[in-house]
């Protein structure tokens, strides 16, 4: 970690401050076995090893935080099927839609500094975004971050995947018919959501990746964090994407072009550090006011319960905040997100009161590891065991998939 600090290159004006803050977080970056309280790590490791025997799995990295400290970091499988190159806690993966929480945190920090009004029209800060019926003058920044713009689901993702320019596509959204008035209905977005990165760049006067590194990643100590295809491929160890059948897939930069929606990369250790910051363990980087703003349950999302229906024994209401989902799970309020880009999947889920949770990254299109998050939360809450990973079931016996986000399917969508 000390070497990682030397490798950081934040904006010169923030260099000294970021290094001092990151140095103060060194303790949070180390593995703490003394903080283990609730999770059965021997069972967890055995379950993950069993998961890796499934024919759809290539590589997997998992991190657990208990009581605000990292208590488990482990890699399984390979970075490339058949290569023998092992996944370790240092292997870099793509976050896909878990990136949305980064964009929301950036915007909320700028709002705290008085540079953005979350209740003001989105057009004030992202002039490239044009909505149906001139609704960019009615939809607020908060509506953008909570997917309440009055657009149909994943508007123009197909055109983005065809190679069209995202700024042009954001302007072209005005040609659509509105599905509802802004702020009155929820529908997941990528092209529109990336207006958040446009806001950050315009206000900070720097590229989005530079702003994210300077403001969040460097002070947190996330030395592997990046927001570009080159950032992934230049990593010492990085996971290649695969199909469900373990077939290597070509790398694309499509969703790096909408970085606020799906452009983040990191290793599992840095994702665990990010989760610690979201738990409130780094108030010098992300304070409680920002966390309250982005984690608040702004809109109920009943379709999320339908998608996660195999967990309904314990999963009750589901909400969306600013770049984050939240749930009532067995009477506990938990926060998280999932992501999926063709060949990669990700998840983050935690209890902010207990300061405990789990992160996972894997490099194939299978959704099976999604049950991991609820197996870990069951251990944290001392609930009776359930085979949420469905390791005892055949491929045709699954109750329902736990996909990354409802727009995924087999396409390259975060």
Short mmCIF file of C-alpha atoms in Angstrom, two decimals:
data_model
loop_
_atom_site.label_atom_id
_atom_site.label_comp_id
_atom_site.label_asym_id
_atom_site.label_seq_id
_atom_site.Cartn_x
_atom_site.Cartn_y
_atom_site.Cartn_z
CA UNK A 1 0.00 0.00 0.00
CA UNK A 2 2.91 2.34 0.72
CA UNK A 3 4.21 1.74 -2.78
CA UNK A 4 0.75 2.46 -4.11
CA UNK A 5 0.79 5.87 -2.47
CA UNK A 6 4.02 6.74 -4.23
CA UNK A 7 2.48 5.69 -7.53
CA UNK A 8 -0.45 8.11 -7.22
CA UNK A 9 -0.35 11.18 -9.41
CA UNK A 10 -3.24 13.46 -8.40
CA UNK A 11 -3.60 17.08 -9.51
CA UNK A 12 -0.52 19.01 -8.22
CA UNK A 13 -2.64 21.35 -6.10
CA UNK A 14 -4.11 18.38 -4.21
CA UNK A 15 -0.99 16.19 -4.11
CA UNK A 16 0.09 16.75 -0.53
CA UNK A 17 -3.41 16.69 0.94
CA UNK A 18 -4.41 13.51 -0.90
CA UNK A 19 -1.26 11.70 0.15
CA UNK A 20 -1.82 12.66 3.79
CA UNK A 21 -5.45 11.51 3.67
CA UNK A 22 -4.57 8.26 1.89
CA UNK A 23 -1.81 7.57 4.41
CA UNK A 24 -4.35 7.94 7.21
CA UNK A 25 -6.39 5.20 5.53
CA UNK A 26 -3.56 2.65 5.43
CA UNK A 27 -5.02 0.83 8.42
CA UNK A 28 -8.37 0.49 6.63
CA UNK A 29 -6.61 -1.07 3.63
CA UNK A 30 -5.03 -3.89 5.61
CA UNK A 31 -6.66 -7.24 6.27
CA UNK A 32 -7.99 -7.46 9.83
CA UNK A 33 -8.75 -10.91 11.15
CA UNK A 34 -9.47 -9.45 14.60
CA UNK A 35 -12.57 -7.70 13.22
CA UNK A 36 -14.16 -10.98 12.19
CA UNK A 37 -17.35 -11.50 14.16
CA UNK A 38 -20.24 -12.98 12.20
CA UNK A 39 -19.12 -14.48 8.89
CA UNK A 40 -18.01 -18.12 8.75
CA UNK A 41 -14.98 -17.65 6.51
CA UNK A 42 -14.15 -21.32 6.28
CA UNK A 43 -17.66 -22.02 4.98
CA UNK A 44 -17.53 -18.98 2.69
CA UNK A 45 -14.26 -20.11 1.13
CA UNK A 46 -15.59 -23.64 0.65
CA UNK A 47 -18.74 -22.29 -1.00
CA UNK A 48 -16.72 -20.12 -3.36
CA UNK A 49 -14.41 -22.99 -4.30
CA UNK A 50 -17.48 -25.07 -5.06
CA UNK A 51 -18.89 -22.22 -7.15
CA UNK A 52 -15.71 -22.17 -9.21
CA UNK A 53 -16.33 -25.75 -10.30
CA UNK A 54 -19.39 -24.62 -12.25
CA UNK A 55 -18.83 -24.69 -16.02
CA UNK A 56 -19.79 -21.03 -16.41
CA UNK A 57 -17.14 -19.66 -14.03
CA UNK A 58 -13.70 -18.40 -15.13
CA UNK A 59 -12.38 -15.99 -12.49
CA UNK A 60 -13.78 -14.42 -9.32
CA UNK A 61 -12.57 -11.99 -6.66
CA UNK A 62 -14.41 -11.49 -3.36
CA UNK A 63 -13.95 -9.06 -0.48
CA UNK A 64 -15.77 -8.90 2.86
CA UNK A 65 -15.84 -6.04 5.35
CA UNK A 66 -16.95 -6.53 8.95
CA UNK A 67 -17.19 -3.78 11.54
CA UNK A 68 -15.64 -1.29 9.15
CA UNK A 69 -12.51 -3.34 8.41
CA UNK A 70 -11.55 -5.59 5.50
CA UNK A 71 -11.69 -9.14 6.82
CA UNK A 72 -11.49 -11.25 3.65
CA UNK A 73 -9.87 -10.79 0.23
CA UNK A 74 -9.53 -13.74 -2.10
CA UNK A 75 -9.19 -14.50 -5.79
CA UNK A 76 -10.36 -17.71 -7.49
CA UNK A 77 -9.93 -19.13 -10.97
CA UNK A 78 -8.16 -17.54 -13.91
CA UNK A 79 -7.88 -14.16 -15.62
CA UNK A 80 -8.18 -15.97 -18.97
CA UNK A 81 -9.72 -19.40 -19.37
CA UNK A 82 -7.04 -22.07 -19.78
CA UNK A 83 -4.15 -19.65 -19.20
CA UNK A 84 -3.20 -20.74 -15.70
CA UNK A 85 -2.88 -17.05 -14.77
CA UNK A 86 -4.54 -16.82 -11.35
CA UNK A 87 -7.01 -14.21 -10.16
CA UNK A 88 -5.65 -12.54 -7.01
CA UNK A 89 -6.89 -9.64 -4.86
CA UNK A 90 -4.75 -7.42 -7.13
CA UNK A 91 -6.49 -8.48 -10.38
CA UNK A 92 -8.41 -5.62 -12.00
CA UNK A 93 -11.97 -6.10 -13.30
CA UNK A 94 -14.67 -3.80 -14.68
CA UNK A 95 -17.34 -2.50 -12.30
CA UNK A 96 -20.00 -1.90 -14.96
CA UNK A 97 -23.08 -0.26 -13.36
CA UNK A 98 -21.53 -0.18 -9.90
CA UNK A 99 -19.83 2.85 -11.48
CA UNK A 100 -23.05 4.83 -11.05
CA UNK A 101 -22.41 5.18 -7.32
CA UNK A 102 -19.10 6.89 -8.10
CA UNK A 103 -20.75 9.46 -10.37
CA UNK A 104 -23.47 10.12 -7.80
CA UNK A 105 -20.90 10.57 -5.04
CA UNK A 106 -18.96 13.04 -7.20
CA UNK A 107 -22.08 15.09 -7.98
CA UNK A 108 -23.22 15.06 -4.35
CA UNK A 109 -19.79 16.27 -3.19
CA UNK A 110 -19.97 19.13 -5.69
CA UNK A 111 -23.44 19.92 -4.38
CA UNK A 112 -22.11 20.00 -0.83
CA UNK A 113 -19.51 22.51 -2.00
CA UNK A 114 -22.28 24.71 -3.41
CA UNK A 115 -21.29 24.08 -7.04
CA UNK A 116 -24.41 22.10 -7.98
CA UNK A 117 -28.02 22.42 -6.82
CA UNK A 118 -29.51 18.92 -6.82
CA UNK A 119 -33.00 20.40 -7.12
CA UNK A 120 -32.15 22.66 -10.05
CA UNK A 121 -32.96 21.76 -13.68
CA UNK A 122 -30.47 19.34 -15.14
CA UNK A 123 -29.98 21.58 -18.18
CA UNK A 124 -28.18 24.09 -15.94
CA UNK A 125 -25.21 21.74 -15.59
CA UNK A 126 -25.43 19.31 -18.54
CA UNK A 127 -26.49 21.28 -21.62
CA UNK A 128 -25.86 18.28 -23.90
CA UNK A 129 -28.85 16.48 -22.35
CA UNK A 130 -32.11 17.17 -24.18
CA UNK A 131 -35.27 15.43 -23.03
CA UNK A 132 -38.70 14.97 -24.64
CA UNK A 133 -41.02 17.98 -24.50
CA UNK A 134 -38.22 20.20 -23.22
CA UNK A 135 -38.21 18.30 -19.93
CA UNK A 136 -34.53 19.06 -19.37
CA UNK A 137 -35.86 22.33 -17.95
CA UNK A 138 -38.15 20.45 -15.55
CA UNK A 139 -36.12 17.37 -14.55
CA UNK A 140 -33.75 18.03 -11.66
CA UNK A 141 -30.20 16.80 -11.15
CA UNK A 142 -31.67 14.49 -8.51
CA UNK A 143 -34.12 13.09 -11.07
CA UNK A 144 -31.17 12.27 -13.31
CA UNK A 145 -29.27 10.46 -10.56
CA UNK A 146 -32.36 8.48 -9.54
CA UNK A 147 -33.48 7.50 -13.07
CA UNK A 148 -36.67 9.61 -13.04
CA UNK A 149 -36.32 11.46 -16.34
CA UNK A 150 -39.48 10.20 -18.07
CA UNK A 151 -37.62 8.06 -20.63
CA UNK A 152 -38.20 4.45 -21.60
CA UNK A 153 -35.75 1.95 -20.11
CA UNK A 154 -32.18 2.12 -21.43
CA UNK A 155 -33.06 4.73 -24.01
CA UNK A 156 -30.60 4.66 -26.92
CA UNK A 157 -28.28 2.04 -25.43
CA UNK A 158 -28.67 0.20 -28.72
CA UNK A 159 -27.42 3.25 -30.64
CA UNK A 160 -24.51 3.62 -28.22
CA UNK A 161 -23.56 0.01 -28.90
CA UNK A 162 -23.68 0.73 -32.63
CA UNK A 163 -20.89 3.24 -32.06
CA UNK A 164 -22.81 6.52 -32.03
CA UNK A 165 -21.42 9.43 -30.03
CA UNK A 166 -22.93 9.62 -26.52
CA UNK A 167 -23.10 13.43 -26.51
CA UNK A 168 -25.05 13.33 -29.78
CA UNK A 169 -27.32 10.64 -28.35
CA UNK A 170 -28.04 12.67 -25.21
CA UNK A 171 -29.10 15.57 -27.42
CA UNK A 172 -31.22 13.22 -29.56
CA UNK A 173 -33.27 12.00 -26.59
CA UNK A 174 -35.51 15.02 -27.22
CA UNK A 175 -36.95 13.17 -30.22
CA UNK A 176 -38.58 10.53 -28.02
CA UNK A 177 -42.03 10.59 -26.48
CA UNK A 178 -42.03 11.08 -22.70
CA UNK A 179 -43.24 8.11 -20.66
CA UNK A 180 -44.19 10.30 -17.69
CA UNK A 181 -43.48 13.70 -16.19
CA UNK A 182 -39.95 13.95 -14.73
CA UNK A 183 -39.79 12.83 -11.14
CA UNK A 184 -42.97 10.73 -11.32
CA UNK A 185 -41.77 7.35 -12.60
CA UNK A 186 -38.59 5.28 -12.54
CA UNK A 187 -36.78 3.80 -15.55
CA UNK A 188 -33.13 2.72 -15.64
CA UNK A 189 -30.76 4.67 -17.93
CA UNK A 190 -27.17 4.68 -19.17
CA UNK A 191 -26.86 7.24 -21.97
CA UNK A 192 -28.89 9.84 -20.07
CA UNK A 193 -27.31 8.98 -16.72
CA UNK A 194 -23.88 9.82 -18.10
CA UNK A 195 -24.87 13.47 -18.12
CA UNK A 196 -23.50 13.15 -14.58
CA UNK A 197 -19.94 12.82 -15.92
CA UNK A 198 -20.55 15.83 -18.17
CA UNK A 199 -21.53 17.83 -15.07
CA UNK A 200 -18.43 16.78 -13.18
CA UNK A 201 -16.10 17.65 -16.07
CA UNK A 202 -17.70 21.05 -16.69
CA UNK A 203 -17.61 22.08 -13.05
CA UNK A 204 -14.15 20.76 -12.19
CA UNK A 205 -12.62 21.81 -15.53
CA UNK A 206 -10.89 18.48 -15.92
CA UNK A 207 -11.60 15.11 -17.55
CA UNK A 208 -13.97 12.91 -15.59
CA UNK A 209 -11.30 10.29 -14.82
CA UNK A 210 -8.92 12.93 -13.49
CA UNK A 211 -11.64 14.46 -11.33
CA UNK A 212 -12.63 11.06 -9.90
CA UNK A 213 -9.04 10.13 -9.12
CA UNK A 214 -8.26 13.47 -7.53
CA UNK A 215 -11.47 13.72 -5.49
CA UNK A 216 -12.16 10.09 -4.54
CA UNK A 217 -9.77 7.36 -5.60
CA UNK A 218 -6.45 8.90 -4.59
CA UNK A 219 -7.50 10.09 -1.11
CA UNK A 220 -9.31 6.79 -0.45
CA UNK A 221 -6.15 4.92 -1.48
CA UNK A 222 -7.62 3.16 -4.53
CA UNK A 223 -4.38 2.87 -6.50
CA UNK A 224 -5.81 0.45 -9.07
CA UNK A 225 -8.90 2.54 -9.83
CA UNK A 226 -9.25 3.85 -13.38
CA UNK A 227 -11.94 4.99 -15.82
CA UNK A 228 -10.73 3.85 -19.23
CA UNK A 229 -9.97 0.81 -21.37
CA UNK A 230 -6.27 1.64 -21.26
CA UNK A 231 -6.47 1.83 -17.48
CA UNK A 232 -7.73 -1.75 -17.44
CA UNK A 233 -5.34 -3.18 -20.02
CA UNK A 234 -2.27 -1.50 -18.52
CA UNK A 235 -2.86 -3.14 -15.15
CA UNK A 236 -0.28 -5.71 -14.09
CA UNK A 237 -3.05 -8.29 -13.66
CA UNK A 238 -6.45 -7.87 -15.32
CA UNK A 239 -9.32 -10.21 -16.04
CA UNK A 240 -10.40 -10.87 -19.64
CA UNK A 241 -14.13 -11.06 -20.46
CA UNK A 242 -15.85 -14.38 -21.22
CA UNK A 243 -19.19 -15.72 -22.34
CA UNK A 244 -21.24 -18.10 -20.19
CA UNK A 245 -19.52 -20.86 -22.13
CA UNK A 246 -16.05 -19.61 -21.10
CA UNK A 247 -15.36 -18.29 -24.60
CA UNK A 248 -13.09 -15.21 -24.49
CA UNK A 249 -14.87 -12.09 -25.73
CA UNK A 250 -13.39 -9.08 -27.54
CA UNK A 251 -12.66 -6.00 -25.49
CA UNK A 252 -14.75 -2.93 -26.34
CA UNK A 253 -14.68 0.66 -25.14
CA UNK A 254 -18.40 1.29 -25.65
CA UNK A 255 -19.34 1.87 -22.03
CA UNK A 256 -16.13 3.69 -21.22
CA UNK A 257 -17.66 6.39 -23.42
CA UNK A 258 -20.36 6.84 -20.76
CA UNK A 259 -18.02 6.64 -17.74
CA UNK A 260 -20.54 7.87 -15.20
CA UNK A 261 -22.78 4.95 -16.10
CA UNK A 262 -20.29 2.12 -16.49
CA UNK A 263 -16.62 3.09 -16.80
CA UNK A 264 -14.89 2.20 -13.51
CA UNK A 265 -12.17 -0.47 -13.11
CA UNK A 266 -10.37 -1.67 -9.99
CA UNK A 267 -9.18 -4.70 -8.10
CA UNK A 268 -11.28 -6.22 -5.32
CA UNK A 269 -9.17 -4.66 -2.55
CA UNK A 270 -9.91 -1.18 -3.84
CA UNK A 271 -13.58 -2.01 -4.26
CA UNK A 272 -13.60 -3.06 -0.59
CA UNK A 273 -11.97 0.27 0.28
CA UNK A 274 -14.69 2.03 -1.71
CA UNK A 275 -17.29 0.15 0.31
CA UNK A 276 -15.61 1.24 3.55
CA UNK A 277 -15.84 4.86 2.37
CA UNK A 278 -19.53 4.35 1.58
CA UNK A 279 -20.02 2.97 5.10
CA UNK A 280 -18.80 6.26 6.52
CA UNK A 281 -15.32 5.10 7.51
CA UNK A 282 -13.60 7.90 5.54
CA UNK A 283 -15.49 11.11 6.40
CA UNK A 284 -12.49 13.17 5.29
CA UNK A 285 -13.28 11.97 1.73
CA UNK A 286 -17.03 11.19 1.78
CA UNK A 287 -18.83 12.66 4.76
CA UNK A 288 -22.11 11.68 6.35
CA UNK A 289 -24.11 14.41 4.63
CA UNK A 290 -23.07 13.16 1.18
CA UNK A 291 -23.81 9.56 2.16
CA UNK A 292 -27.25 10.47 3.49
CA UNK A 293 -27.99 12.26 0.22
CA UNK A 294 -26.98 9.47 -2.16
CA UNK A 295 -28.22 6.50 -0.09
CA UNK A 296 -31.68 7.90 0.67
CA UNK A 297 -34.58 5.78 -0.68
CA UNK A 298 -36.08 8.25 -3.17
CA UNK A 299 -38.23 5.94 -5.28
CA UNK A 300 -39.74 2.48 -4.77
CA UNK A 301 -38.73 -0.01 -7.50
CA UNK A 302 -41.16 -2.94 -7.35
CA UNK A 303 -39.72 -4.51 -10.51
CA UNK A 304 -36.50 -5.08 -8.56
CA UNK A 305 -38.34 -7.40 -6.20
CA UNK A 306 -39.65 -9.29 -9.20
CA UNK A 307 -36.17 -9.70 -10.61
CA UNK A 308 -34.87 -10.92 -7.24
CA UNK A 309 -37.91 -13.05 -6.54
CA UNK A 310 -35.98 -16.06 -5.32
CA UNK A 311 -34.99 -13.97 -2.26
CA UNK A 312 -38.50 -12.78 -1.38
CA UNK A 313 -38.51 -14.90 1.76
CA UNK A 314 -36.35 -12.12 3.23
CA UNK A 315 -36.29 -9.32 0.66
CA UNK A 316 -39.07 -6.80 1.06
CA UNK A 317 -39.22 -3.23 -0.25
CA UNK A 318 -36.63 -2.14 -2.83
CA UNK A 319 -35.74 1.51 -3.53
CA UNK A 320 -33.38 3.56 -5.70
CA UNK A 321 -31.43 6.54 -4.41
CA UNK A 322 -28.73 8.49 -6.26
CA UNK A 323 -26.69 5.81 -8.02
CA UNK A 324 -27.46 3.29 -5.27
CA UNK A 325 -30.14 0.71 -4.57
CA UNK A 326 -31.40 -0.05 -1.08
CA UNK A 327 -33.53 -2.83 0.38
CA UNK A 328 -35.40 -3.97 3.43
CA UNK A 329 -33.81 -7.37 3.97
CA UNK A 330 -35.15 -9.35 6.92
CA UNK A 331 -35.87 -6.06 8.70
CA UNK A 332 -32.44 -4.53 7.99
CA UNK A 333 -31.75 -1.57 5.68
CA UNK A 334 -29.01 -2.52 3.24
CA UNK A 335 -27.42 -0.61 0.35
CA UNK A 336 -25.79 -1.81 -2.83
CA UNK A 337 -25.73 -2.14 -6.59
CA UNK A 338 -24.92 -4.68 -9.27
CA UNK A 339 -23.41 -4.32 -12.70
CA UNK A 340 -22.91 -6.20 -15.92
CA UNK A 341 -21.01 -5.49 -19.12
CA UNK A 342 -20.56 -8.23 -21.71
CA UNK A 343 -18.06 -10.60 -20.10
CA UNK A 344 -18.03 -9.00 -16.63
CA UNK A 345 -20.29 -8.88 -13.58
CA UNK A 346 -20.02 -7.06 -10.24
CA UNK A 347 -21.83 -6.53 -6.95
CA UNK A 348 -21.58 -4.49 -3.77
CA UNK A 349 -23.94 -4.83 -0.79
CA UNK A 350 -23.57 -3.60 2.79
CA UNK A 351 -25.30 -2.67 6.03
CA UNK A 352 -24.24 0.91 6.88
CA UNK A 353 -25.15 0.51 10.56
CA UNK A 354 -23.21 -2.70 11.11
CA UNK A 355 -20.50 -1.49 8.69
CA UNK A 356 -20.40 -4.95 7.18
CA UNK A 357 -20.86 -6.14 3.62
CA UNK A 358 -19.48 -7.88 0.55
CA UNK A 359 -18.05 -6.99 -2.87
CA UNK A 360 -17.43 -9.36 -5.79
CA UNK A 361 -16.10 -9.13 -9.34
CA UNK A 362 -16.08 -11.90 -11.96
CA UNK A 363 -15.25 -12.23 -15.65
CA UNK A 364 -18.03 -14.17 -17.33
CA UNK A 365 -21.66 -13.52 -18.16
CA UNK A 366 -23.07 -15.93 -15.59
CA UNK A 367 -25.37 -14.49 -12.94
CA UNK A 368 -24.99 -17.35 -10.45
CA UNK A 369 -22.52 -15.58 -8.11
CA UNK A 370 -25.21 -12.98 -7.42
CA UNK A 371 -26.56 -15.16 -4.61
CA UNK A 372 -23.29 -14.62 -2.75
CA UNK A 373 -24.33 -11.22 -1.44
CA UNK A 374 -27.32 -12.62 0.41
CA UNK A 375 -25.42 -15.64 1.75
CA UNK A 376 -22.92 -13.22 3.32
CA UNK A 377 -25.67 -10.97 4.69
CA UNK A 378 -27.39 -14.03 6.18
CA UNK A 379 -24.17 -14.85 8.03
CA UNK A 380 -23.88 -11.26 9.24
CA UNK A 381 -27.46 -11.38 10.57
CA UNK A 382 -27.19 -14.98 11.88
CA UNK A 383 -30.12 -16.07 9.75
CA UNK A 384 -30.75 -19.72 8.84
CA UNK A 385 -28.66 -20.88 5.87
CA UNK A 386 -30.19 -20.74 2.41
CA UNK A 387 -28.47 -22.00 -0.74
CA UNK A 388 -28.80 -18.63 -2.49
CA UNK A 389 -25.88 -19.57 -4.76
CA UNK A 390 -27.91 -22.62 -5.78
CA UNK A 391 -24.81 -24.80 -5.73
CA UNK A 392 -26.91 -27.88 -5.03
CA UNK A 393 -29.12 -27.33 -8.08
CA UNK A 394 -28.61 -28.19 -11.71
CA UNK A 395 -28.63 -25.51 -14.44
CA UNK A 396 -32.33 -26.04 -15.12
CA UNK A 397 -33.41 -25.93 -11.47
CA UNK A 398 -32.72 -22.28 -10.65
CA UNK A 399 -35.69 -20.41 -9.20
CA UNK A 400 -34.68 -17.20 -10.98
CA UNK A 401 -31.49 -15.57 -12.15
CA UNK A 402 -29.86 -12.83 -10.11
CA UNK A 403 -28.80 -10.71 -13.02
CA UNK A 404 -26.64 -7.64 -12.79
CA UNK A 405 -29.25 -5.07 -13.75
CA UNK A 406 -32.58 -5.50 -15.53
CA UNK A 407 -31.25 -4.18 -18.85
CA UNK A 408 -28.42 -6.67 -19.22
CA UNK A 409 -29.44 -9.76 -21.10
CA UNK A 410 -26.50 -10.92 -23.17
CA UNK A 411 -25.57 -7.51 -24.50
CA UNK A 412 -22.85 -5.08 -23.54
CA UNK A 413 -24.94 -3.09 -21.12
CA UNK A 414 -23.95 -2.01 -17.59
#
